[in-house]
Coordinates of C-alpha atoms in Angstrom, one line a residue:
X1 CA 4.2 -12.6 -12.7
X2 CA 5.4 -15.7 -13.7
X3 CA 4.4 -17.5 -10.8
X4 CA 1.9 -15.6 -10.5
X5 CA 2.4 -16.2 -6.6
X6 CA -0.1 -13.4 -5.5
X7 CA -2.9 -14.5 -8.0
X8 CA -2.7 -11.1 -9.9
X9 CA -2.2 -12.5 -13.1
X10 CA -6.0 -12.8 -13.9
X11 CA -6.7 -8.9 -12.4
X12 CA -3.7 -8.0 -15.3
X13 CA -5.7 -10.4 -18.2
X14 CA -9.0 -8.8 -17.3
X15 CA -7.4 -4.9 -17.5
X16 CA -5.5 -6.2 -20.5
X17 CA -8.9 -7.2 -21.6
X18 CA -10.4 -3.6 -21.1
X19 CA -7.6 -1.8 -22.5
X20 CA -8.3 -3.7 -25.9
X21 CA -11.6 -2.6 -26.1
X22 CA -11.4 1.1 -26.1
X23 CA -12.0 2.9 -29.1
X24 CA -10.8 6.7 -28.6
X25 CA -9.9 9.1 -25.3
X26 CA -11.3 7.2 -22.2
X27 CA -10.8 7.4 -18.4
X28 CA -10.9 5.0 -15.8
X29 CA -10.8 4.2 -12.1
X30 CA -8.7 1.5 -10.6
X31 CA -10.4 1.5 -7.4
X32 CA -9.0 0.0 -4.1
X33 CA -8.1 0.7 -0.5
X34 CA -5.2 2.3 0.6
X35 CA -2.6 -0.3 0.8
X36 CA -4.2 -2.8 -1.3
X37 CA -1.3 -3.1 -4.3
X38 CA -3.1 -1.0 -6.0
X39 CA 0.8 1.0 -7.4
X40 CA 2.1 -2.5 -7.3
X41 CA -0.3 -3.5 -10.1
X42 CA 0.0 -0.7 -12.1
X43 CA 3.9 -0.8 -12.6
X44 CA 3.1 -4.7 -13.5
X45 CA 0.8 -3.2 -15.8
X46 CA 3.7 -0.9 -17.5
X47 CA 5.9 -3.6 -17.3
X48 CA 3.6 -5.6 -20.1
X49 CA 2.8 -2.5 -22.3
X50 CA 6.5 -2.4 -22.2
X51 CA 7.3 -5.2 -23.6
X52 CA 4.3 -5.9 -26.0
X53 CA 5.4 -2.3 -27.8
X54 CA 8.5 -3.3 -30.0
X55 CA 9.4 0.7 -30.6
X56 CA 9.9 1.0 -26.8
X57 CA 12.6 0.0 -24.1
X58 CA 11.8 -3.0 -21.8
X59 CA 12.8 -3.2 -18.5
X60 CA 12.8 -7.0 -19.0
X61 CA 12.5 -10.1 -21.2
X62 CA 8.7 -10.7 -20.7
X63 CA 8.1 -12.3 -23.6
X64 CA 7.5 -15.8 -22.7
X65 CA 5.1 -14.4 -20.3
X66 CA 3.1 -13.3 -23.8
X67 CA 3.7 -16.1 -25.9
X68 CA 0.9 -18.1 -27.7
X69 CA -1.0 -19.7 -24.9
X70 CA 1.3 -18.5 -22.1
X71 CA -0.6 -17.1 -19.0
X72 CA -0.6 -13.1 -20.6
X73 CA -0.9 -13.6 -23.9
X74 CA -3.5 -11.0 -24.1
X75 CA -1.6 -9.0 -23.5
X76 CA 1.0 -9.6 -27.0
X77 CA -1.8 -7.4 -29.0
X78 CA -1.3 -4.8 -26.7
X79 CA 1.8 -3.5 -29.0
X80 CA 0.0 0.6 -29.8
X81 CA 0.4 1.6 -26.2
X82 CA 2.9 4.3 -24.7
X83 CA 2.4 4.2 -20.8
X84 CA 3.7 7.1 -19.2
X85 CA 3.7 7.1 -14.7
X86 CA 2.7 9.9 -12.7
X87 CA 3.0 10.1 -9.3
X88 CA 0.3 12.9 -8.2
X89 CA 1.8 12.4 -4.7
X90 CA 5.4 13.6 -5.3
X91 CA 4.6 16.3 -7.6
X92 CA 1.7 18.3 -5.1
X93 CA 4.2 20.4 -3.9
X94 CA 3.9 22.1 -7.7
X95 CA 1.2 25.0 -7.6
X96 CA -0.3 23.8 -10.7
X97 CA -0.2 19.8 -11.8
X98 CA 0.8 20.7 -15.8
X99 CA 4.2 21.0 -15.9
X100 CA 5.0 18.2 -14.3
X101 CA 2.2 16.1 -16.1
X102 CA 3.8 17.4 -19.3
X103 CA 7.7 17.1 -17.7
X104 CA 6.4 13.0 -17.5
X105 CA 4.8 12.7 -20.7
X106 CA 8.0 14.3 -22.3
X107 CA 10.6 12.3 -20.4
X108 CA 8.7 8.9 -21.3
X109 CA 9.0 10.1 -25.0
X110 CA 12.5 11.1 -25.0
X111 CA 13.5 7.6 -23.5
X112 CA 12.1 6.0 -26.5
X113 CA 13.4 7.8 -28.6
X114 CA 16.6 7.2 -27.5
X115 CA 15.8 3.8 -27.2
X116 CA 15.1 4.0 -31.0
X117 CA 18.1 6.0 -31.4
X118 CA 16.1 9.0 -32.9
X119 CA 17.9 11.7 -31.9
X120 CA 15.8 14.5 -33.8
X121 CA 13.1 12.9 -31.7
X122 CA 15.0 13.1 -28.8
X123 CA 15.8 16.6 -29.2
X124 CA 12.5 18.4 -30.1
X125 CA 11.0 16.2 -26.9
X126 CA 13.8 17.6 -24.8
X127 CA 13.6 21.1 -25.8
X128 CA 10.1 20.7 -25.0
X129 CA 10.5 19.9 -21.7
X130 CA 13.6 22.7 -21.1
X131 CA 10.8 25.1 -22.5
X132 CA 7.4 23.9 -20.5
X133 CA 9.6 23.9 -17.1
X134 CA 11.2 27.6 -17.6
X135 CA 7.6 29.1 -18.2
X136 CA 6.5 27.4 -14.9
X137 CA 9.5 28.9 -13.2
X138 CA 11.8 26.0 -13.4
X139 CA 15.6 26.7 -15.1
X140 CA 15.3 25.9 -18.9
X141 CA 18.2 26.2 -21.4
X142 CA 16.0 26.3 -24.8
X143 CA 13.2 28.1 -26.2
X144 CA 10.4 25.6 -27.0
X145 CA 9.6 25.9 -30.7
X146 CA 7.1 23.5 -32.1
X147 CA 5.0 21.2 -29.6
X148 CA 4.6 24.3 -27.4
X149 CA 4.8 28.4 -27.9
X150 CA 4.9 30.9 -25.0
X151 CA 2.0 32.7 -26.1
X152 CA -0.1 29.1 -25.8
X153 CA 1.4 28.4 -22.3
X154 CA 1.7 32.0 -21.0
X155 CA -2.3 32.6 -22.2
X156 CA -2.9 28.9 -21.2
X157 CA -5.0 30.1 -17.9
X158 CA -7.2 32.7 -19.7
X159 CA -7.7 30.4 -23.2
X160 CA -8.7 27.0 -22.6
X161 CA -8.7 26.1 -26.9
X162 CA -5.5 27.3 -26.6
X163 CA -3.8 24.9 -24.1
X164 CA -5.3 22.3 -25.4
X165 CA -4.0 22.6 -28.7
X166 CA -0.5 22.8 -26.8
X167 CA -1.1 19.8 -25.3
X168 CA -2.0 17.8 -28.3
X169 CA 0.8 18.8 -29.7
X170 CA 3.1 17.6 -26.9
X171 CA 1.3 14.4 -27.9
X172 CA 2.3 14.7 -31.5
X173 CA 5.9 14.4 -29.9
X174 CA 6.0 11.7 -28.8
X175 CA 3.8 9.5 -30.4
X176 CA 4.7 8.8 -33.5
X177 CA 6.2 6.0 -34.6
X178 CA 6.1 4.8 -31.1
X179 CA 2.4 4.0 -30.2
X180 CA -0.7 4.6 -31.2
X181 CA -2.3 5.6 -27.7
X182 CA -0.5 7.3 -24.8
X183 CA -1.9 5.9 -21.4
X184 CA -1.5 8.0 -18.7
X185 CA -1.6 6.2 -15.2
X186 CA -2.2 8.5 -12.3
X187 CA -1.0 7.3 -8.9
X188 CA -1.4 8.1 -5.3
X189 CA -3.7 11.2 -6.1
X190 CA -6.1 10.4 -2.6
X191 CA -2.5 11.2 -1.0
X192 CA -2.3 14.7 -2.7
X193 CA -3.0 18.2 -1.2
X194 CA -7.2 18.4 -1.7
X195 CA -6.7 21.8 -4.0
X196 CA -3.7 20.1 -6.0
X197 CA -5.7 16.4 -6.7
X198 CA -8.9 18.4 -7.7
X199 CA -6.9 19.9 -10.5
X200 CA -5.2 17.1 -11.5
X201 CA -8.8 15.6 -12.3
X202 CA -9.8 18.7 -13.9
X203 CA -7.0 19.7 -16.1
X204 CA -6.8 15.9 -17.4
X205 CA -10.9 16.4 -18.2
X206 CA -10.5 19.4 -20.0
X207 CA -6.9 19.7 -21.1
X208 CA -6.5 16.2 -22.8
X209 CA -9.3 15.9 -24.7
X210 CA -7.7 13.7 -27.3
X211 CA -8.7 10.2 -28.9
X212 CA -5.1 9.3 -28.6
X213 CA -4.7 9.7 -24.7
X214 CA -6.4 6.9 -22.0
X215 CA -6.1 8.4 -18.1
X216 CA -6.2 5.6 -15.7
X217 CA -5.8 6.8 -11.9
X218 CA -5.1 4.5 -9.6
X219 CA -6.9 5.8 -6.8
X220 CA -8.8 5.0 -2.5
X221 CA -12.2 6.7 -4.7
X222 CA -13.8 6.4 -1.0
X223 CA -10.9 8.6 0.7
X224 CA -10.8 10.5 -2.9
X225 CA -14.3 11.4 -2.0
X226 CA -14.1 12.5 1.5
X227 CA -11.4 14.9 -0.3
X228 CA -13.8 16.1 -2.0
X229 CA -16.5 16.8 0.5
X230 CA -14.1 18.0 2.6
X231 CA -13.5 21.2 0.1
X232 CA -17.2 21.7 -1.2
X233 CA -18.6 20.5 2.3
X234 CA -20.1 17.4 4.2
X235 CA -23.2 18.0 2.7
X236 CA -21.8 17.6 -1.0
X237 CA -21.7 14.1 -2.9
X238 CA -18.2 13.3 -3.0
X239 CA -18.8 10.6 -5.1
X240 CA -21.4 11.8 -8.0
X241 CA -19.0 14.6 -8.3
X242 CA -16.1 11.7 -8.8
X243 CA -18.2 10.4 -11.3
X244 CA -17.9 13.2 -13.5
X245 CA -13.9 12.0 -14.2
X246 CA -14.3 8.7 -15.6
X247 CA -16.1 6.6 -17.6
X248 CA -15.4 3.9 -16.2
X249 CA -14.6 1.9 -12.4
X250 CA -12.8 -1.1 -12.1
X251 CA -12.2 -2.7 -8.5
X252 CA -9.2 -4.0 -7.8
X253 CA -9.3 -7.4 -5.6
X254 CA -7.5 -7.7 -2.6
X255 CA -4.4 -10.0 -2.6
X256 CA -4.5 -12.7 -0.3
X257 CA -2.7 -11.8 3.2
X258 CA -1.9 -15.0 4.2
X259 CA -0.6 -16.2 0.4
X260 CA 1.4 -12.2 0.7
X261 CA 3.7 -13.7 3.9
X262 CA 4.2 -17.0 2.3
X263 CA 5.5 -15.5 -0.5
X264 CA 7.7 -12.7 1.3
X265 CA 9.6 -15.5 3.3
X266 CA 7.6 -16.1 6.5
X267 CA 6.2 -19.8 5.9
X268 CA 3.6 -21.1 7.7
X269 CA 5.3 -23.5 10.5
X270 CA 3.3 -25.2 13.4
X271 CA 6.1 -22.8 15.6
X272 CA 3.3 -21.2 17.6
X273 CA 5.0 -17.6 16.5
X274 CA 4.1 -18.4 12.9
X275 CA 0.5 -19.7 13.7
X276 CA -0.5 -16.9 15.5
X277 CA 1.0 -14.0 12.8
X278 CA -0.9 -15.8 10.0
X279 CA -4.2 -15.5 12.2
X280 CA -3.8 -12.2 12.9
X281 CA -2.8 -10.9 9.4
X282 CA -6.0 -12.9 8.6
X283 CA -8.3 -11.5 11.7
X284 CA -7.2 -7.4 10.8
X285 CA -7.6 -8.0 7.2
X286 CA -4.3 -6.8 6.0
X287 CA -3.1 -4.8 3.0
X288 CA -0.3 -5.1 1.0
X289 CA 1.3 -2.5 2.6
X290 CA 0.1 -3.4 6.2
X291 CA 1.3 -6.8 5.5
X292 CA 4.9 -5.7 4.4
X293 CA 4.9 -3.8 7.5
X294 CA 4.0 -6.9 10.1
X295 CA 6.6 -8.4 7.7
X296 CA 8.9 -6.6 8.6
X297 CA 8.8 -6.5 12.0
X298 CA 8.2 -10.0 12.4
X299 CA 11.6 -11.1 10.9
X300 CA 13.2 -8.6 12.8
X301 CA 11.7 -9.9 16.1
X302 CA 11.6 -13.2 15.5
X303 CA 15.5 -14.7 15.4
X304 CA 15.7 -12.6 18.7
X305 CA 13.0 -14.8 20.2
X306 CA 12.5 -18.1 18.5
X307 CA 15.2 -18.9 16.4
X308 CA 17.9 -18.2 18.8
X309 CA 16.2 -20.3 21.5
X310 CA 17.0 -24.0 22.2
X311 CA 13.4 -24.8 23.3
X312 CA 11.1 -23.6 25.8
X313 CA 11.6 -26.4 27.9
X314 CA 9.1 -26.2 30.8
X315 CA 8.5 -22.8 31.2
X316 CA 5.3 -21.8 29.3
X317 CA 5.9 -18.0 30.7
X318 CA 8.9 -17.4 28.2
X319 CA 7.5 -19.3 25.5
X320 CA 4.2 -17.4 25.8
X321 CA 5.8 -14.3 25.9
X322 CA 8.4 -15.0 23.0
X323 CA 6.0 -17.1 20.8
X324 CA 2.5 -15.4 21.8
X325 CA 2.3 -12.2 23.3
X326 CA 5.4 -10.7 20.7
X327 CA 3.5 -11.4 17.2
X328 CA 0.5 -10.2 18.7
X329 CA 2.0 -7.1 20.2
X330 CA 3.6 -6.9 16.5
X331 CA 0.1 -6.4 14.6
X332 CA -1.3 -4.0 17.1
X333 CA 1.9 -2.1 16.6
X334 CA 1.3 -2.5 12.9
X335 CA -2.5 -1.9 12.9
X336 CA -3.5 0.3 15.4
X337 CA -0.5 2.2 16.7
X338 CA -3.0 3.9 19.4
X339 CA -3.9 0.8 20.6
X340 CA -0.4 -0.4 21.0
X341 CA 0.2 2.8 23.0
X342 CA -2.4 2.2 25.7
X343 CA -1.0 -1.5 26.0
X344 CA 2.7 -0.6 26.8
X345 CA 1.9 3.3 28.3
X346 CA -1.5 2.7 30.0
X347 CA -1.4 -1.4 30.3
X348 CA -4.8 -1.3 29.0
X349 CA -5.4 -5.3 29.4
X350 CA -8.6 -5.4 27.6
X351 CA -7.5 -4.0 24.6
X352 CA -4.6 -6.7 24.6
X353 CA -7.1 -9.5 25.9
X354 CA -9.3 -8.5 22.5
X355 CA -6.4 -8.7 20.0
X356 CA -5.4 -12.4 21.3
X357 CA -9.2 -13.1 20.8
X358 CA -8.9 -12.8 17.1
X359 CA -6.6 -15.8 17.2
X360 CA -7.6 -19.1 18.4
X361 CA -3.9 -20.2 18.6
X362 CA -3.1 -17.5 20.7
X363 CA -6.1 -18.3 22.7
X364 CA -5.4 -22.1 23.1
X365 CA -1.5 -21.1 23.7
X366 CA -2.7 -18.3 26.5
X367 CA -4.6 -21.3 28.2
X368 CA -2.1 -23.7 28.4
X369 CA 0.1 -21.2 29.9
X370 CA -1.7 -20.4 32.7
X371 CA -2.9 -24.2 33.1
X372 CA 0.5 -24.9 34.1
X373 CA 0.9 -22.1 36.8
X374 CA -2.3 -21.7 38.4
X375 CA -3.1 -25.1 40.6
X376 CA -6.5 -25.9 39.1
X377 CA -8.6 -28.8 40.8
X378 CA -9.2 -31.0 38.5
X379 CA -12.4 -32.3 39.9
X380 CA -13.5 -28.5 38.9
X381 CA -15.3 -27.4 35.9
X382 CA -14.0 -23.8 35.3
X383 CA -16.5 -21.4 34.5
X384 CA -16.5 -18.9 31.9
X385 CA -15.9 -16.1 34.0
X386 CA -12.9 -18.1 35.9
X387 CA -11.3 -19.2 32.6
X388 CA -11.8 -15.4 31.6
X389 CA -10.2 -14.2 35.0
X390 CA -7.3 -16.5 34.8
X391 CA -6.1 -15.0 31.2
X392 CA -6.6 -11.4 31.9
X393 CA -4.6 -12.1 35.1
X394 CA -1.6 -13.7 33.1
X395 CA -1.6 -10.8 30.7
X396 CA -1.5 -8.7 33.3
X397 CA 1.3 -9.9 34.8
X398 CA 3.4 -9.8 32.0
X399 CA 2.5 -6.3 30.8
X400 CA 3.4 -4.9 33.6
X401 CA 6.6 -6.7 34.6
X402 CA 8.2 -6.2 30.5
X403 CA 6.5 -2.3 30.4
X404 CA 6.1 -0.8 33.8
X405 CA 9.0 0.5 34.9
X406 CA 7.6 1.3 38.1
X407 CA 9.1 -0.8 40.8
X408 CA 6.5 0.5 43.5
X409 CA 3.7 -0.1 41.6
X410 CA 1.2 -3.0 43.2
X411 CA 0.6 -4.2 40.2
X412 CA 3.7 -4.9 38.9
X413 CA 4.6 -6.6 42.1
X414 CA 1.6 -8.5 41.9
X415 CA 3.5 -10.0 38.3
X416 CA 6.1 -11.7 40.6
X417 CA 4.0 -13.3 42.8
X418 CA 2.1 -14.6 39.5
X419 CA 4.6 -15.3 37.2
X420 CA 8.1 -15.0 39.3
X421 CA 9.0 -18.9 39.2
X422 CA 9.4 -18.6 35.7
X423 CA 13.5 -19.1 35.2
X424 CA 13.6 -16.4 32.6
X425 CA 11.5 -13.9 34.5
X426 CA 14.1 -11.3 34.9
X427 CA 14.9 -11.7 30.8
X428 CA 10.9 -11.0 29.9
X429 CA 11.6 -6.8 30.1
X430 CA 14.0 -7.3 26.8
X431 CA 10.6 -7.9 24.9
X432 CA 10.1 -4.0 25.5
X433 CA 13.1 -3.1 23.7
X434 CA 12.5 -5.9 21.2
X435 CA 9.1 -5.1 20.3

């Protein structure tokens, strides 16, 4: 945040911005793809609350991040909030979403109050959550007294006024003297069993009807959707029916790909490797999470086939193979895993000739390469179908001398005749294992 290196700093000034302006119990959608930082943001998000709320633990010193004038100053007035993370995703294996909805709301509170040193605080909040988690069938070692009875919880299914008063008093708990407005922020709930995220969103709706309690899920609402038309049928609007669940949507912008590797330690060198990973990552669109995977796999592979290398020298076979064909191989493995498949298991070419299309470095690399095996007359304009020829004849080759293991297959001894004077031919299978 304070170099703001992924340009997230305005999405966190504009939410700040939101969050300011509510008056009472409101819901909103952060909306983006799966992927797309969109859990990332919202633990930046609690980060700020955080430290803007002085009767609170920090995780950090933020605060010259809020000074006067400093880049999230908005978010210094921001000091009434109590943010409290739930993480739908690792909690669907419960039948039923509220104890562990209330098991988060308490736990948040008891960490402030110890934070405060309130142990009274502490304790009611604690027995609370003993209580809550031995009526859902979890092992409890007090009987909850005061923000919860086991006639309220025990009716809670059959008496919906009643639960709800149980809820605002878990609320009661662990508000005051702490915040002003507890902000729930729901996460990964388009990951969740259908049945489990549909009562998420409904027990939130009718449970915690309070104008002390913002919901905020962080959520894919175009897979959310298909979750819901997948329950109520294809015929069924998944979103209208979303709709219903907040008042509010607010996109979240995609972070930059390109500006994500620079910042995660892969810089942008004219090393051919480098090139051609940035225009990929770029071509496909990444996520956040897609990028962190090509990430990750491109500073595995690449020490084992650039770094460690003196040079290329004069043979444009290894250095394509090394510098081209393994970053490209990389996002396809990263991307489309099926497409990946039918490269290295079914040596479909076209697929592969496709994915170096979306780069014109790999292009212009795959072109030299084979300019400097195949005898070209240089009287001779090559046509587009010969130029065309020449590459998928080079890929060919090397997919099927690194992946075939076949040695009676034509094909595969067509790659020697092609590509055999190359003085690291017998090295080029290692990219199998490598990639």
């Amino acid at each position: 945040m304070r170099d703001d290196q992924l340009g997230r700093n305005t999405d966190l000034i504009e939410f700040a911005g939101i969050l300011d302006s509510l008056e009472g119990g409101f819901s909103l959608f952060l909306d983006a793809e799966w992927g797309s930082g969109k859990t990332f943001f919202v633990k930046q998000l609690i980060c700020l609350l955080e430290e803007s709320n002085p009767f609170i633990g920090s995780p950090g010193d933020l605060s010259d991040l809020m000074a006067e004038d400093a880049p999230l100053a908005r978010f210094s007035s921001l000091d009434g909030y109590l943010p409290v993370y739930y993480n739908a995703w690792e909690n669907d294996h419960w039948d039923d979403p509220l104890p562990s909805l209330a098991a988060a709301i308490a736990l948040q509170g008891d960490m402030s109050a110890s934070f405060r040193s309130d142990t009274e605080a502490s304790e009611k909040i604690a027995g609370s959550l003993d209580a809550i988690l031995g009526i859902f069938g979890r092992s409890g070692f007090s009987t909850l007294r005061e923000a919860f009875t086991g006639k309220d919880l025990i009716e809670a299914y059959r008496e919906r006024e009643s639960l709800r008063l149980s809820v605002s008093r878990l609320v009661d708990s662990v508000l005051p003297e702490k915040a002003n407005t507890l902000l729930l922020l729901i996460d990964e709930l388009d990951r969740c069993r259908p049945s489990f995220a549909m009562r998420v969103l409904e027990q939130l709706k009718n449970l915690f009807v309070d104008e002390r309690v913002v919901v905020v899920y962080s959520v894919n609402s175009a897979q959310l959707s298909h979750v819901v038309e997948g329950m109520y049928g294809q015929e069924f609007d998944g979103q209208r029916y979303l709709s219903r669940f907040y008042d509010l949507s607010v996109p979240l912008r995609k972070v930059d790909a390109s500006k994500h590797l620079q910042v995660s330690g892969l810089l942008k060198t004219s090393n051919r490797f480098d090139v051609i990973a940035y225009d990929l990552t770029e071509a496909y669109s990444m996520t956040m999470r897609d990028t962190n995977r090509y990430l990750t796999e491109l500073l595995r592979v690449r020490p084992q086939v650039i770094e460690s290398r003196n040079g290329f020298g004069n043979d444009w076979i290894s250095a394509f193979a090394d510098a081209g064909l393994a970053p490209v191989m990389l996002a396809l493995k990263t991307v489309d895993p099926d497409s990946y498949k039918s490269v290295t298991q079914q040596f479909d070419i076209q697929t592969l000739y496709d994915t170096f299309a979306l780069s014109d470095s790999a292009m212009d690399f795959m072109d030299a390469t084979w300019g400097s095996y195949i005898k070209l007359d240089s009287e001779k304009e090559l046509s587009k179908e010969d130029r065309q020829a020449a590459r998928m004849e080079l890929l060919e080759a090397l997919v099927y001398w690194i992946w075939c293991n076949d040695s009676n297959n034509p094909k595969r001894q067509n790659a020697y005749r092609i590509i055999g004077g190359s003085w690291s031919f017998d090295s080029l299978p290692r990219l199998a294992r490598i990639i």
